[in-house]
């Protein structure tokens, strides 16, 4: 069928494209600005202007990041927390999901209710904080990982997928004498790769970005994570320490970086992994909500 | 070897009939069903064991704090712990309701939340509609991908980014304003501009991701409807108004219900990372107040009380939203 587009219609198309392009620029420009600031060189004029490009480039700020041990520690902690939290979290959620996916399991309704209640009700972060303290988990690695392991939302999504798997596969394995755990790990989970991939991604990004629990469950410098480092940076808690370290760096390497260069560089390395992996993994995220919402 | 699978006898046994002549449940049937259930519990006991780990985690980190909420009704002393501290006869709540700040918190929370709703709810819908009109598929997909990006970044990062962008000393936005002959605007330091910044950044962050579900509903519209509209001589705008939008009503309604339920949350993450004492008069919401007073100032019991109050209000919102939805539309959450 031929589509006759009148002048008004085509004008709208043109304006639409322009508006969408402008919108894309508003999304991308802040990051470009940040990249520019992080790569400013000594000769860069620091004035109030719209930055399109730098006059003087230098990677000193990134060199500084390798010099500041607190940044390195934050990065290490964040990676550790994300990997452990995601692997354990997805596995634990799968355990729960597998159990409640069995329609003939007595008490299944009760178990599911126990899960769903946590979606709606919560004690709040203050009782949780007091609990962490009384358990002796305050300022430990596990305080960053354990509280968020079981996520009822993820359990439901995984459960729905498990329920859609042909029961014949399990039955034949059961007849062959396999244990449920074995079935889960060797049969069900490999079959559920799509949903597990999506949940893994969601969980990983969520943990990477998680800042509030990292703020209240730990303190000091042992278990600082990247988000908390940035937060302290922006809250200007770091002023004296930061200035001292930056000065030391500048003296030692003959550079002249300033605070805003460091800030920009830290933000770039924090969002770097997400932004770089994002184009490749994006469709899993999108597909994920569709699967999750349709099936639920 | 553990017996796995239904016992062979059970498969061939006739199911006992449920009703007796009087219509009551035959006790023999009940016994048989209970036997069947018990054997299933034994047979599937490993599954219960598997559930034990998640259950332990849930019990510890979700349910114990629910009980711990009782600290909101006590005078907490760290030595006595939550259980040992004395009950204080709702003192925290009476205190909360009597401070002038309580009113300010309510006003701030709802003002921000409503502003974000009024601008932030239609925006993804409009975005989806406009996006749908793009003809070049590759451009459309590129725009979509770019639009989702802010959704994946935390407000820690975005707060830092916007503090730089909106800065009066180095920010490109103020640079552009100056270049156009205006005065620099203190986006995050002046109360009115702060509200503007909150809404704008919220829309910026959520418009892309929020449009996904609306776009999905648009693509599921039967093309035959558009052809019929063509036959009736509809132009593009009329097609949108009479075909697209009506077809989106179910999705819009459900999203509306889900959003309205959260109207008492003004968005702690965003506010916390954008606000500062200069704008507390408009920016201090319940959650930021709870954080400052309850955690930083270590008044754990009072903070828990305020938090509890807010959660109770949230539950009320959910119930009201759902009752209204059930009465006035075909769609509800349950």
Coordinates of C-alpha atoms in Angstrom, one line a residue:
Chain A
X1 CA 0.0 0.0 0.0
X2 CA 1.5 3.3 -1.0
X3 CA 1.7 5.8 1.8
X4 CA 1.0 9.3 0.5
X5 CA 2.7 11.8 2.8
X6 CA 1.5 15.3 2.6
X7 CA 3.8 18.3 3.1
X8 CA 2.7 18.7 6.7
X9 CA 3.3 15.1 7.4
X10 CA 6.8 15.2 6.0
X11 CA 7.6 18.4 7.9
X12 CA 6.6 16.6 11.0
X13 CA 8.9 13.7 10.1
X14 CA 11.7 16.2 9.7
X15 CA 11.1 17.9 13.0
X16 CA 10.7 14.6 14.7
X17 CA 14.1 13.4 13.5
X18 CA 15.6 16.7 14.7
X19 CA 14.0 16.5 18.1
X20 CA 15.0 12.9 18.6
X21 CA 18.6 13.7 17.5
X22 CA 18.6 16.7 19.9
X23 CA 17.3 14.4 22.7
X24 CA 20.1 11.9 22.0
X25 CA 22.6 14.7 22.3
X26 CA 21.2 15.8 25.7
X27 CA 21.8 12.2 26.8
X28 CA 25.2 11.9 25.4
X29 CA 26.7 15.3 26.0
X30 CA 27.0 15.1 29.8
X31 CA 29.2 12.0 29.4
X32 CA 31.2 13.7 26.7
X33 CA 31.7 16.7 28.9
X34 CA 32.9 14.4 31.7
X35 CA 35.3 12.6 29.4
X36 CA 36.7 16.0 28.3
X37 CA 37.1 17.2 31.9
X38 CA 38.9 14.0 32.9
X39 CA 41.3 14.4 30.0
X40 CA 42.2 18.1 30.6
X41 CA 45.8 19.0 30.3
X42 CA 47.9 21.7 31.9
X43 CA 47.2 24.3 29.3
X44 CA 43.5 24.0 29.5
X45 CA 41.7 27.2 30.2
X46 CA 39.2 26.6 33.0
X47 CA 36.5 29.0 32.3
X48 CA 32.7 28.9 32.1
X49 CA 32.1 27.7 28.6
X50 CA 30.4 25.0 26.7
X51 CA 33.1 22.4 26.1
X52 CA 33.1 20.7 22.7
X53 CA 36.7 19.7 22.9
X54 CA 39.8 20.2 24.8
X55 CA 42.6 22.5 23.8
X56 CA 45.1 20.5 25.8
X57 CA 44.9 16.8 26.5
X58 CA 46.4 14.8 29.2
X59 CA 45.7 11.4 30.9
X60 CA 47.1 12.6 34.2
X61 CA 43.9 12.2 36.1
X62 CA 43.7 8.5 35.1
X63 CA 47.4 8.1 36.1
X64 CA 46.4 9.6 39.4
X65 CA 43.7 6.9 39.9
X66 CA 46.4 4.3 39.8
X67 CA 48.3 6.3 42.4
X68 CA 45.5 6.8 44.9
X69 CA 45.2 3.5 46.8
X70 CA 41.8 4.3 48.1
X71 CA 40.4 4.4 44.5
X72 CA 42.1 1.1 43.8
X73 CA 40.6 -0.4 46.9
X74 CA 37.2 0.9 46.0
X75 CA 37.4 -0.7 42.6
X76 CA 38.5 -4.0 44.0
X77 CA 35.8 -4.0 46.6
X78 CA 33.1 -3.1 44.0
X79 CA 34.2 -5.9 41.7
X80 CA 34.4 -8.4 44.5
X81 CA 31.0 -7.4 45.8
X82 CA 29.4 -7.6 42.4
X83 CA 30.8 -10.9 41.4
X84 CA 30.1 -12.7 44.7
X85 CA 26.8 -11.0 45.2
X86 CA 25.6 -11.9 41.7
X87 CA 26.8 -15.5 41.5
X88 CA 25.5 -16.3 45.0
X89 CA 22.3 -14.3 44.5
X90 CA 21.3 -15.9 41.3
X91 CA 22.0 -19.3 42.7
X92 CA 20.1 -18.8 45.9
X93 CA 17.2 -17.3 44.1
X94 CA 17.2 -20.3 41.8
X95 CA 17.1 -22.6 44.7
X96 CA 14.0 -20.8 46.0
X97 CA 12.5 -20.6 42.6
X98 CA 12.9 -24.3 41.9
X99 CA 11.2 -25.3 45.1
X100 CA 8.2 -23.1 44.6
X101 CA 8.0 -24.0 40.9
X102 CA 6.8 -27.5 41.8
X103 CA 3.0 -27.4 41.6
X104 CA 2.6 -30.6 43.5
X105 CA 4.7 -29.5 46.5
X106 CA 2.7 -29.4 49.7
X107 CA 2.8 -26.0 51.3
X108 CA 4.0 -24.3 48.1
X109 CA 1.4 -21.6 48.7
X110 CA 2.9 -20.8 52.1
X111 CA 6.4 -20.7 50.8
X112 CA 5.4 -18.4 47.9
X113 CA 3.5 -16.2 50.3
X114 CA 6.6 -15.9 52.5
X115 CA 8.5 -14.6 49.4
X116 CA 5.8 -12.2 48.2
X117 CA 5.3 -10.6 51.5
X118 CA 8.8 -9.3 51.4
X119 CA 8.0 -7.5 48.2
X120 CA 5.5 -5.4 49.9
X121 CA 6.5 -5.1 53.5
X122 CA 9.9 -4.3 55.0
X123 CA 11.2 -3.4 58.4
X124 CA 12.9 -0.4 57.0
X125 CA 16.6 0.4 56.9
X126 CA 17.0 1.4 60.5
X127 CA 16.0 -2.0 62.1
X128 CA 18.1 -3.7 59.4
X129 CA 21.0 -1.5 60.3
X130 CA 20.6 -2.4 64.0
X131 CA 20.4 -6.0 63.1
X132 CA 23.6 -5.9 61.1
X133 CA 25.3 -4.3 64.0
X134 CA 24.1 -6.9 66.5
X135 CA 25.0 -9.8 64.2
X136 CA 28.6 -8.5 64.2
X137 CA 28.4 -8.0 60.5
X138 CA 29.0 -4.2 60.6
X139 CA 32.0 -3.2 58.6
X140 CA 32.5 -6.7 57.0
X141 CA 32.4 -7.8 53.4
X142 CA 29.3 -10.0 54.1
X143 CA 27.3 -7.0 55.2
X144 CA 27.6 -5.8 51.6
X145 CA 26.5 -9.1 50.1
X146 CA 24.1 -11.1 52.3
X147 CA 21.2 -8.7 52.9
X148 CA 20.3 -8.4 49.2
X149 CA 20.9 -12.1 48.2
X150 CA 17.3 -13.2 48.1
X151 CA 15.3 -11.0 45.9
X152 CA 11.7 -12.0 45.7
X153 CA 11.2 -10.3 42.4
X154 CA 14.0 -12.3 40.8
X155 CA 12.7 -15.5 42.4
X156 CA 9.3 -15.0 40.9
X157 CA 10.7 -14.4 37.4
X158 CA 12.9 -17.4 37.6
X159 CA 10.1 -19.5 39.0
X160 CA 7.8 -18.6 36.1
X161 CA 10.4 -19.8 33.7
X162 CA 11.0 -23.0 35.5
X163 CA 7.3 -23.7 35.6
X164 CA 7.3 -23.5 31.8
X165 CA 9.8 -26.2 31.4
X166 CA 8.5 -29.6 30.2
X167 CA 8.1 -31.8 33.3
X168 CA 8.9 -34.9 31.3
X169 CA 12.5 -33.9 31.4
X170 CA 12.6 -33.9 35.2
X171 CA 10.5 -37.0 35.5
X172 CA 12.9 -39.1 33.5
X173 CA 15.8 -37.8 35.5
X174 CA 13.9 -38.6 38.7
X175 CA 13.2 -42.1 37.6
X176 CA 16.9 -42.4 36.8
X177 CA 17.5 -41.7 40.5
X178 CA 18.8 -38.1 40.3
X179 CA 18.5 -35.8 43.3
X180 CA 16.6 -32.6 43.0
X181 CA 19.7 -30.5 43.4
X182 CA 21.4 -32.4 40.6
X183 CA 18.4 -31.9 38.4
X184 CA 18.4 -28.2 39.2
X185 CA 22.0 -27.7 38.4
X186 CA 22.5 -30.0 35.5
X187 CA 19.2 -29.8 33.7
X188 CA 16.9 -27.0 34.7
X189 CA 19.5 -24.2 35.0
X190 CA 21.1 -24.9 31.6
X191 CA 17.7 -24.9 30.1
X192 CA 16.9 -21.6 31.7
X193 CA 19.9 -19.6 30.3
X194 CA 17.8 -16.8 28.9
X195 CA 16.1 -15.9 32.1
X196 CA 19.2 -16.5 34.2
X197 CA 21.3 -14.3 31.9
X198 CA 18.8 -11.5 32.3
X199 CA 18.5 -11.9 36.1
X200 CA 22.3 -12.1 36.3
X201 CA 22.6 -8.8 34.4
X202 CA 20.0 -7.0 36.4
X203 CA 21.5 -8.2 39.6
X204 CA 25.1 -7.3 38.6
X205 CA 24.1 -3.8 37.5
X206 CA 22.0 -3.4 40.6
X207 CA 24.9 -4.3 42.9
X208 CA 27.4 -2.2 41.0
X209 CA 25.2 0.8 41.5
X210 CA 24.1 0.0 45.0
X211 CA 25.3 2.8 47.3
X212 CA 23.0 3.1 50.3
X213 CA 23.7 -0.2 52.0
X214 CA 27.3 0.4 51.2
X215 CA 27.0 3.6 53.0
X216 CA 25.2 2.5 56.2
X217 CA 26.5 -1.1 56.7
X218 CA 30.2 -0.3 56.5
X219 CA 32.3 2.7 57.4
X220 CA 35.9 3.7 57.1
X221 CA 38.2 2.7 54.3
X222 CA 38.3 -1.1 54.4
X223 CA 35.2 -1.9 52.5
X224 CA 34.6 1.3 50.6
X225 CA 33.0 0.8 47.2
X226 CA 33.1 3.0 44.1
X227 CA 29.7 4.5 44.6
X228 CA 30.6 5.4 48.2
X229 CA 33.9 6.9 47.0
X230 CA 32.1 9.2 44.6
X231 CA 29.6 10.1 47.2
X232 CA 32.3 11.1 49.7
X233 CA 34.0 13.0 46.9
X234 CA 30.9 15.0 46.0
X235 CA 30.0 15.5 49.7
X236 CA 33.4 17.0 50.1
X237 CA 34.2 14.7 52.9
X238 CA 37.5 14.1 51.2
X239 CA 38.7 17.6 50.9
X240 CA 41.8 17.5 53.1
X241 CA 42.8 14.0 52.3
X242 CA 42.2 14.4 48.6
X243 CA 44.1 17.6 48.4
X244 CA 47.0 16.1 50.2
X245 CA 47.1 13.1 47.8
X246 CA 46.6 15.2 44.7
X247 CA 49.4 17.5 45.8
X248 CA 51.7 14.5 46.4
X249 CA 50.9 13.2 43.0
X250 CA 51.5 16.5 41.3
X251 CA 54.8 16.9 43.1
X252 CA 55.9 13.4 42.3
X253 CA 55.0 13.4 38.6
X254 CA 55.2 17.0 37.8
X255 CA 51.6 17.3 36.7
X256 CA 48.9 19.8 37.6
X257 CA 45.7 18.0 37.9
X258 CA 42.9 19.4 40.0
X259 CA 39.9 18.1 41.9
X260 CA 37.4 18.3 39.2
X261 CA 39.7 16.3 36.8
X262 CA 39.9 13.6 39.4
X263 CA 36.2 13.6 40.0
X264 CA 35.5 13.3 36.4
X265 CA 38.0 10.4 36.0
X266 CA 36.5 8.5 38.9
X267 CA 33.0 8.8 37.5
X268 CA 34.2 7.6 34.1
X269 CA 35.8 4.5 35.5
X270 CA 32.7 3.8 37.6
X271 CA 30.3 3.9 34.8
X272 CA 32.8 2.7 32.2
X273 CA 32.0 -1.0 32.5
X274 CA 28.3 -0.4 32.3
X275 CA 28.5 1.9 29.4
X276 CA 31.0 -0.2 27.5
X277 CA 29.1 -3.5 27.9
X278 CA 25.7 -1.8 27.6
X279 CA 25.3 -1.9 23.8
X280 CA 26.0 -5.7 23.7
X281 CA 23.8 -6.6 26.7
X282 CA 21.0 -4.1 26.2
X283 CA 18.6 -6.4 24.5
X284 CA 18.8 -8.9 27.4
X285 CA 17.6 -6.2 29.7
X286 CA 14.7 -5.2 27.5
X287 CA 13.7 -8.8 26.7
X288 CA 13.9 -9.5 30.4
X289 CA 11.2 -7.2 31.4
X290 CA 8.9 -8.3 28.7
X291 CA 9.3 -11.9 29.7
X292 CA 9.0 -11.1 33.3
X293 CA 5.9 -8.9 33.0
X294 CA 4.1 -11.0 30.5
X295 CA 4.5 -14.3 32.3
X296 CA 3.9 -12.8 35.8
Chain B
X1 CA 17.9 -46.5 47.4
X2 CA 15.4 -43.7 48.0
X3 CA 12.1 -44.4 46.3
X4 CA 11.5 -41.7 43.7
X5 CA 8.4 -41.2 41.7
X6 CA 4.9 -42.0 42.8
X7 CA 4.6 -45.4 44.4
X8 CA 3.2 -47.8 41.7
X9 CA 0.3 -48.8 43.8
X10 CA -0.9 -45.3 44.1
X11 CA -1.1 -44.9 40.3
X12 CA -3.5 -47.7 39.8
X13 CA -5.5 -47.3 42.9
X14 CA -8.9 -45.8 42.3
X15 CA -9.3 -42.3 43.7
X16 CA -11.6 -42.5 46.7
X17 CA -14.8 -40.6 46.1
X18 CA -15.1 -37.4 48.0
X19 CA -18.8 -37.1 48.8
X20 CA -20.9 -39.4 50.9
X21 CA -24.6 -39.7 50.5
X22 CA -25.1 -36.6 52.8
X23 CA -22.8 -34.4 50.8
X24 CA -20.2 -34.2 53.6
X25 CA -16.6 -35.1 52.9
X26 CA -16.0 -38.8 53.4
X27 CA -13.5 -39.2 56.3
X28 CA -11.9 -42.1 54.4
X29 CA -11.2 -39.7 51.5
X30 CA -9.7 -37.2 53.9
X31 CA -7.4 -39.8 55.3
X32 CA -6.4 -41.0 51.9
X33 CA -5.6 -37.4 50.8
X34 CA -3.6 -36.8 53.9
X35 CA -1.6 -40.0 53.3
X36 CA -0.9 -38.9 49.8
X37 CA 0.2 -35.5 51.0
X38 CA 2.4 -36.9 53.6
X39 CA 4.1 -39.3 51.2
X40 CA 4.7 -36.4 48.8
X41 CA 6.3 -34.4 51.6
X42 CA 8.6 -37.3 52.3
X43 CA 9.3 -37.8 48.7
X44 CA 10.0 -34.1 47.9
X45 CA 11.8 -33.4 51.2
X46 CA 15.0 -32.5 49.4
X47 CA 13.2 -29.5 47.9
X48 CA 12.3 -28.2 51.3
X49 CA 16.0 -28.5 52.2
X50 CA 17.0 -26.6 49.1
X51 CA 14.6 -23.8 50.2
X52 CA 16.2 -23.7 53.6
X53 CA 19.1 -21.4 52.6
X54 CA 16.9 -18.8 50.9
X55 CA 14.5 -19.1 53.9
X56 CA 17.2 -18.5 56.4
X57 CA 18.4 -15.4 54.5
X58 CA 14.8 -14.1 54.2
X59 CA 14.1 -14.8 57.9
X60 CA 17.3 -13.0 59.0
X61 CA 17.4 -10.0 56.7
X62 CA 13.8 -9.4 55.9
X63 CA 11.6 -10.8 58.6
X64 CA 13.7 -10.0 61.7
X65 CA 13.8 -6.3 60.8
X66 CA 10.1 -6.4 60.4
X67 CA 9.9 -7.5 64.0
X68 CA 12.7 -5.0 64.8
X69 CA 10.3 -2.2 63.7
X70 CA 9.0 -2.3 67.2
X71 CA 11.9 -0.1 68.1
X72 CA 9.8 2.7 66.8
X73 CA 7.6 2.3 69.8
X74 CA 10.4 2.3 72.3
X75 CA 13.1 4.4 73.8
X76 CA 16.1 2.6 72.3
X77 CA 19.2 2.2 74.4
X78 CA 22.1 0.4 72.7
X79 CA 22.9 -1.5 75.8
X80 CA 19.5 -2.9 76.3
X81 CA 19.0 -3.7 72.6
X82 CA 15.7 -3.6 70.9
X83 CA 14.1 -6.2 73.1
X84 CA 15.4 -4.7 76.3
X85 CA 14.5 -1.1 75.7
X86 CA 11.4 0.2 77.4
X87 CA 8.1 1.0 75.6
X88 CA 7.4 4.6 75.3
X89 CA 3.7 5.0 74.7
X90 CA 3.8 6.3 71.1
X91 CA 6.0 9.2 72.2
X92 CA 7.9 9.4 68.9
X93 CA 4.7 9.6 66.9
X94 CA 3.2 12.2 69.2
X95 CA 6.4 14.1 68.9
X96 CA 6.4 13.8 65.1
X97 CA 2.9 14.9 64.6
X98 CA 3.5 18.0 66.8
X99 CA 6.6 19.4 65.2
X100 CA 6.2 22.0 62.5
X101 CA 8.6 20.1 60.4
X102 CA 6.0 17.3 60.0
X103 CA 3.9 19.6 57.9
X104 CA 6.8 20.7 55.8
X105 CA 7.9 17.1 55.2
X106 CA 4.4 16.2 54.0
X107 CA 4.2 19.2 51.7
X108 CA 7.6 18.6 50.3
X109 CA 7.2 14.9 49.8
X110 CA 3.9 15.3 48.0
X111 CA 4.8 18.4 46.1
X112 CA 7.9 16.7 44.6
X113 CA 6.1 13.5 44.0
X114 CA 3.2 15.1 42.3
X115 CA 5.4 17.3 40.1
X116 CA 7.3 14.2 39.1
X117 CA 4.1 12.4 38.3
X118 CA 2.5 15.2 36.3
X119 CA 5.5 15.6 34.1
X120 CA 7.0 12.2 34.4
X121 CA 4.0 10.0 33.7
X122 CA 2.9 11.4 30.3
X123 CA 6.5 11.9 29.1
X124 CA 7.3 8.2 28.3
X125 CA 3.9 7.8 26.6
X126 CA 4.5 10.8 24.4
X127 CA 8.0 9.6 23.8
X128 CA 6.7 6.2 22.7
X129 CA 4.2 7.8 20.4
X130 CA 6.7 10.1 18.8
X131 CA 9.3 7.3 18.6
X132 CA 6.8 5.1 16.9
X133 CA 6.5 7.7 14.1
X134 CA 10.1 7.5 13.1
X135 CA 10.4 5.8 9.7
X136 CA 14.1 4.8 9.6
X137 CA 14.3 1.7 11.7
X138 CA 17.9 1.9 12.4
X139 CA 17.7 5.5 13.6
X140 CA 14.8 4.5 15.8
X141 CA 16.6 1.7 17.4
X142 CA 19.7 3.9 18.0
X143 CA 17.5 6.6 19.7
X144 CA 15.9 3.9 21.8
X145 CA 19.2 2.4 22.9
X146 CA 20.7 5.8 23.8
X147 CA 17.5 6.8 25.7
X148 CA 17.8 3.8 28.0
X149 CA 21.3 4.7 29.1
X150 CA 20.5 7.0 32.0
X151 CA 18.4 4.3 33.5
X152 CA 21.4 2.2 34.2
X153 CA 23.3 4.7 36.2
X154 CA 23.0 5.4 39.9
X155 CA 21.9 8.7 41.3
X156 CA 25.3 8.9 43.0
X157 CA 26.9 9.2 39.5
X158 CA 24.0 11.2 38.0
X159 CA 24.0 13.5 41.0
X160 CA 27.7 14.2 40.5
X161 CA 27.2 14.7 36.7
X162 CA 24.3 17.1 37.2
X163 CA 26.2 19.0 39.9
X164 CA 28.9 19.6 37.4
X165 CA 26.4 20.4 34.5
X166 CA 24.4 22.8 36.6
X167 CA 27.4 24.4 38.3
X168 CA 27.6 28.2 38.2
X169 CA 31.3 28.1 37.9
X170 CA 32.1 25.5 35.3
X171 CA 28.7 24.2 34.1
X172 CA 28.1 24.2 30.3
X173 CA 24.4 25.0 30.8
X174 CA 25.1 28.2 32.6
X175 CA 27.8 28.9 30.0
X176 CA 25.2 28.7 27.3
X177 CA 22.8 30.9 29.3
X178 CA 25.5 33.5 29.7
X179 CA 26.3 33.3 26.1
X180 CA 22.7 34.1 25.3
X181 CA 22.8 37.1 27.5
X182 CA 21.2 35.8 30.6
X183 CA 22.1 35.6 34.3
X184 CA 23.6 32.4 35.7
X185 CA 21.0 30.3 37.4
X186 CA 21.7 28.5 40.7
X187 CA 19.8 25.3 39.6
X188 CA 20.5 23.4 42.8
X189 CA 20.7 26.2 45.3
X190 CA 17.5 28.1 44.7
X191 CA 14.3 26.4 45.9
X192 CA 12.2 27.0 42.8
X193 CA 15.0 26.0 40.4
X194 CA 15.7 23.0 42.5
X195 CA 12.2 21.7 41.9
X196 CA 12.7 22.3 38.3
X197 CA 16.0 20.5 38.2
X198 CA 14.5 17.5 40.1
X199 CA 11.7 17.1 37.6
X200 CA 13.8 17.6 34.5
X201 CA 16.5 15.2 35.6
X202 CA 13.9 12.7 36.6
X203 CA 12.2 12.8 33.2
X204 CA 15.6 12.7 31.5
X205 CA 16.5 9.5 33.4
X206 CA 13.3 7.7 33.1
X207 CA 11.8 8.7 29.8
X208 CA 13.6 6.1 27.7
X209 CA 13.2 3.0 29.9
X210 CA 9.7 4.0 30.8
X211 CA 8.7 4.1 27.2
X212 CA 9.5 0.4 26.6
X213 CA 6.3 -0.9 27.9
X214 CA 4.3 1.6 26.0
X215 CA 6.1 1.0 22.8
X216 CA 5.5 -2.7 23.2
X217 CA 1.8 -2.1 23.5
X218 CA 1.9 0.1 20.4
X219 CA 3.6 -2.6 18.3
X220 CA 1.0 -5.1 19.3
X221 CA -1.8 -3.1 17.7
X222 CA -3.5 -4.9 14.8
X223 CA -2.4 -3.1 11.6
X224 CA -5.8 -3.8 10.2
X225 CA -7.1 -1.1 12.5
X226 CA -4.8 1.4 10.8
X227 CA -5.9 0.3 7.4
X228 CA -9.5 0.7 8.4
X229 CA -8.6 4.2 9.6
X230 CA -7.0 4.9 6.2
X231 CA -10.1 3.8 4.5
X232 CA -12.1 6.3 6.6
X233 CA -9.7 9.0 5.5
X234 CA -7.8 9.6 8.8
X235 CA -4.6 11.5 8.8
X236 CA -1.7 10.6 11.0
X237 CA -2.8 12.7 14.0
X238 CA -6.3 11.2 13.9
X239 CA -4.9 7.7 13.7
X240 CA -2.9 8.4 16.8
X241 CA -5.8 9.8 18.6
X242 CA -8.4 7.2 17.5
X243 CA -6.4 4.1 17.1
X244 CA -3.1 4.2 19.0
X245 CA -4.1 5.9 22.1
X246 CA -7.4 3.9 22.8
X247 CA -5.4 0.7 22.3
X248 CA -2.9 1.8 24.9
X249 CA -5.5 2.5 27.5
X250 CA -5.1 -0.9 29.3
X251 CA -1.3 -0.5 29.6
X252 CA -1.7 3.2 30.6
X253 CA -4.2 2.2 33.3
X254 CA -2.0 -0.5 34.8
X255 CA 1.0 1.8 34.8
X256 CA -1.1 4.5 36.3
X257 CA -2.1 2.2 39.2
X258 CA 1.4 1.1 39.8
X259 CA 2.7 4.7 39.8
X260 CA 0.0 6.2 41.9
X261 CA 0.7 3.6 44.6
X262 CA 4.1 5.1 45.0
X263 CA 3.0 8.7 45.2
X264 CA 4.2 9.0 48.8
X265 CA 7.7 8.3 47.7
X266 CA 9.4 11.3 46.4
X267 CA 12.6 9.5 45.4
X268 CA 15.2 9.4 48.1
X269 CA 18.2 8.5 45.9
X270 CA 17.7 11.4 43.6
X271 CA 16.9 14.0 46.2
X272 CA 19.7 12.9 48.5
X273 CA 22.3 13.4 45.8
X274 CA 21.0 16.7 44.5
X275 CA 19.9 18.5 47.7
X276 CA 21.8 20.7 50.1
X277 CA 20.9 22.7 53.2
X278 CA 20.1 25.7 51.1
X279 CA 17.0 24.0 49.6
X280 CA 15.9 21.9 52.6
X281 CA 12.7 24.0 52.8
X282 CA 11.5 22.4 49.6
X283 CA 13.8 19.4 49.3
X284 CA 13.6 17.7 52.7
X285 CA 11.3 14.7 52.3
X286 CA 10.4 12.0 54.7
X287 CA 13.2 9.7 53.6
X288 CA 15.9 12.2 53.8
X289 CA 14.7 13.3 57.2
X290 CA 14.7 9.8 58.4
X291 CA 18.2 9.3 57.1
X292 CA 19.5 12.5 58.7
X293 CA 17.8 12.3 62.1
X294 CA 17.4 8.6 62.4
X295 CA 20.8 7.4 61.2
X296 CA 23.3 10.2 61.2
X297 CA 22.0 11.8 64.4
X298 CA 21.6 8.2 65.8
X299 CA 18.1 8.7 67.0
X300 CA 17.3 5.2 65.8
X301 CA 14.0 4.9 67.5
X302 CA 12.6 8.2 66.3
X303 CA 13.9 7.5 62.8
X304 CA 12.3 4.1 62.7
X305 CA 9.0 5.7 63.9
X306 CA 9.0 8.2 61.0
X307 CA 9.9 5.5 58.6
X308 CA 7.1 3.3 59.9
X309 CA 4.6 6.1 59.5
X310 CA 5.6 6.6 55.9
X311 CA 5.3 2.9 55.2
X312 CA 1.9 2.7 56.7
X313 CA 0.8 5.6 54.5
X314 CA 2.3 3.7 51.5
X315 CA 0.2 0.6 52.3
X316 CA -2.9 2.8 52.5
X317 CA -2.0 4.3 49.1
X318 CA -1.8 0.8 47.7
X319 CA -5.1 -0.2 49.1
X320 CA -6.9 2.9 48.0
X321 CA -5.3 2.8 44.5
X322 CA -6.4 -0.7 44.0
X323 CA -9.9 -0.3 45.4
X324 CA -10.4 2.7 43.1
X325 CA -9.0 0.8 40.2
X326 CA -11.2 -2.1 40.7
X327 CA -14.3 0.0 41.0
X328 CA -13.7 2.4 38.1
X329 CA -11.9 0.3 35.6
X330 CA -11.5 -3.2 34.4
X331 CA -8.0 -3.4 35.6
X332 CA -6.4 -3.8 39.0
X333 CA -3.5 -5.6 40.5
X334 CA -5.8 -8.1 42.2

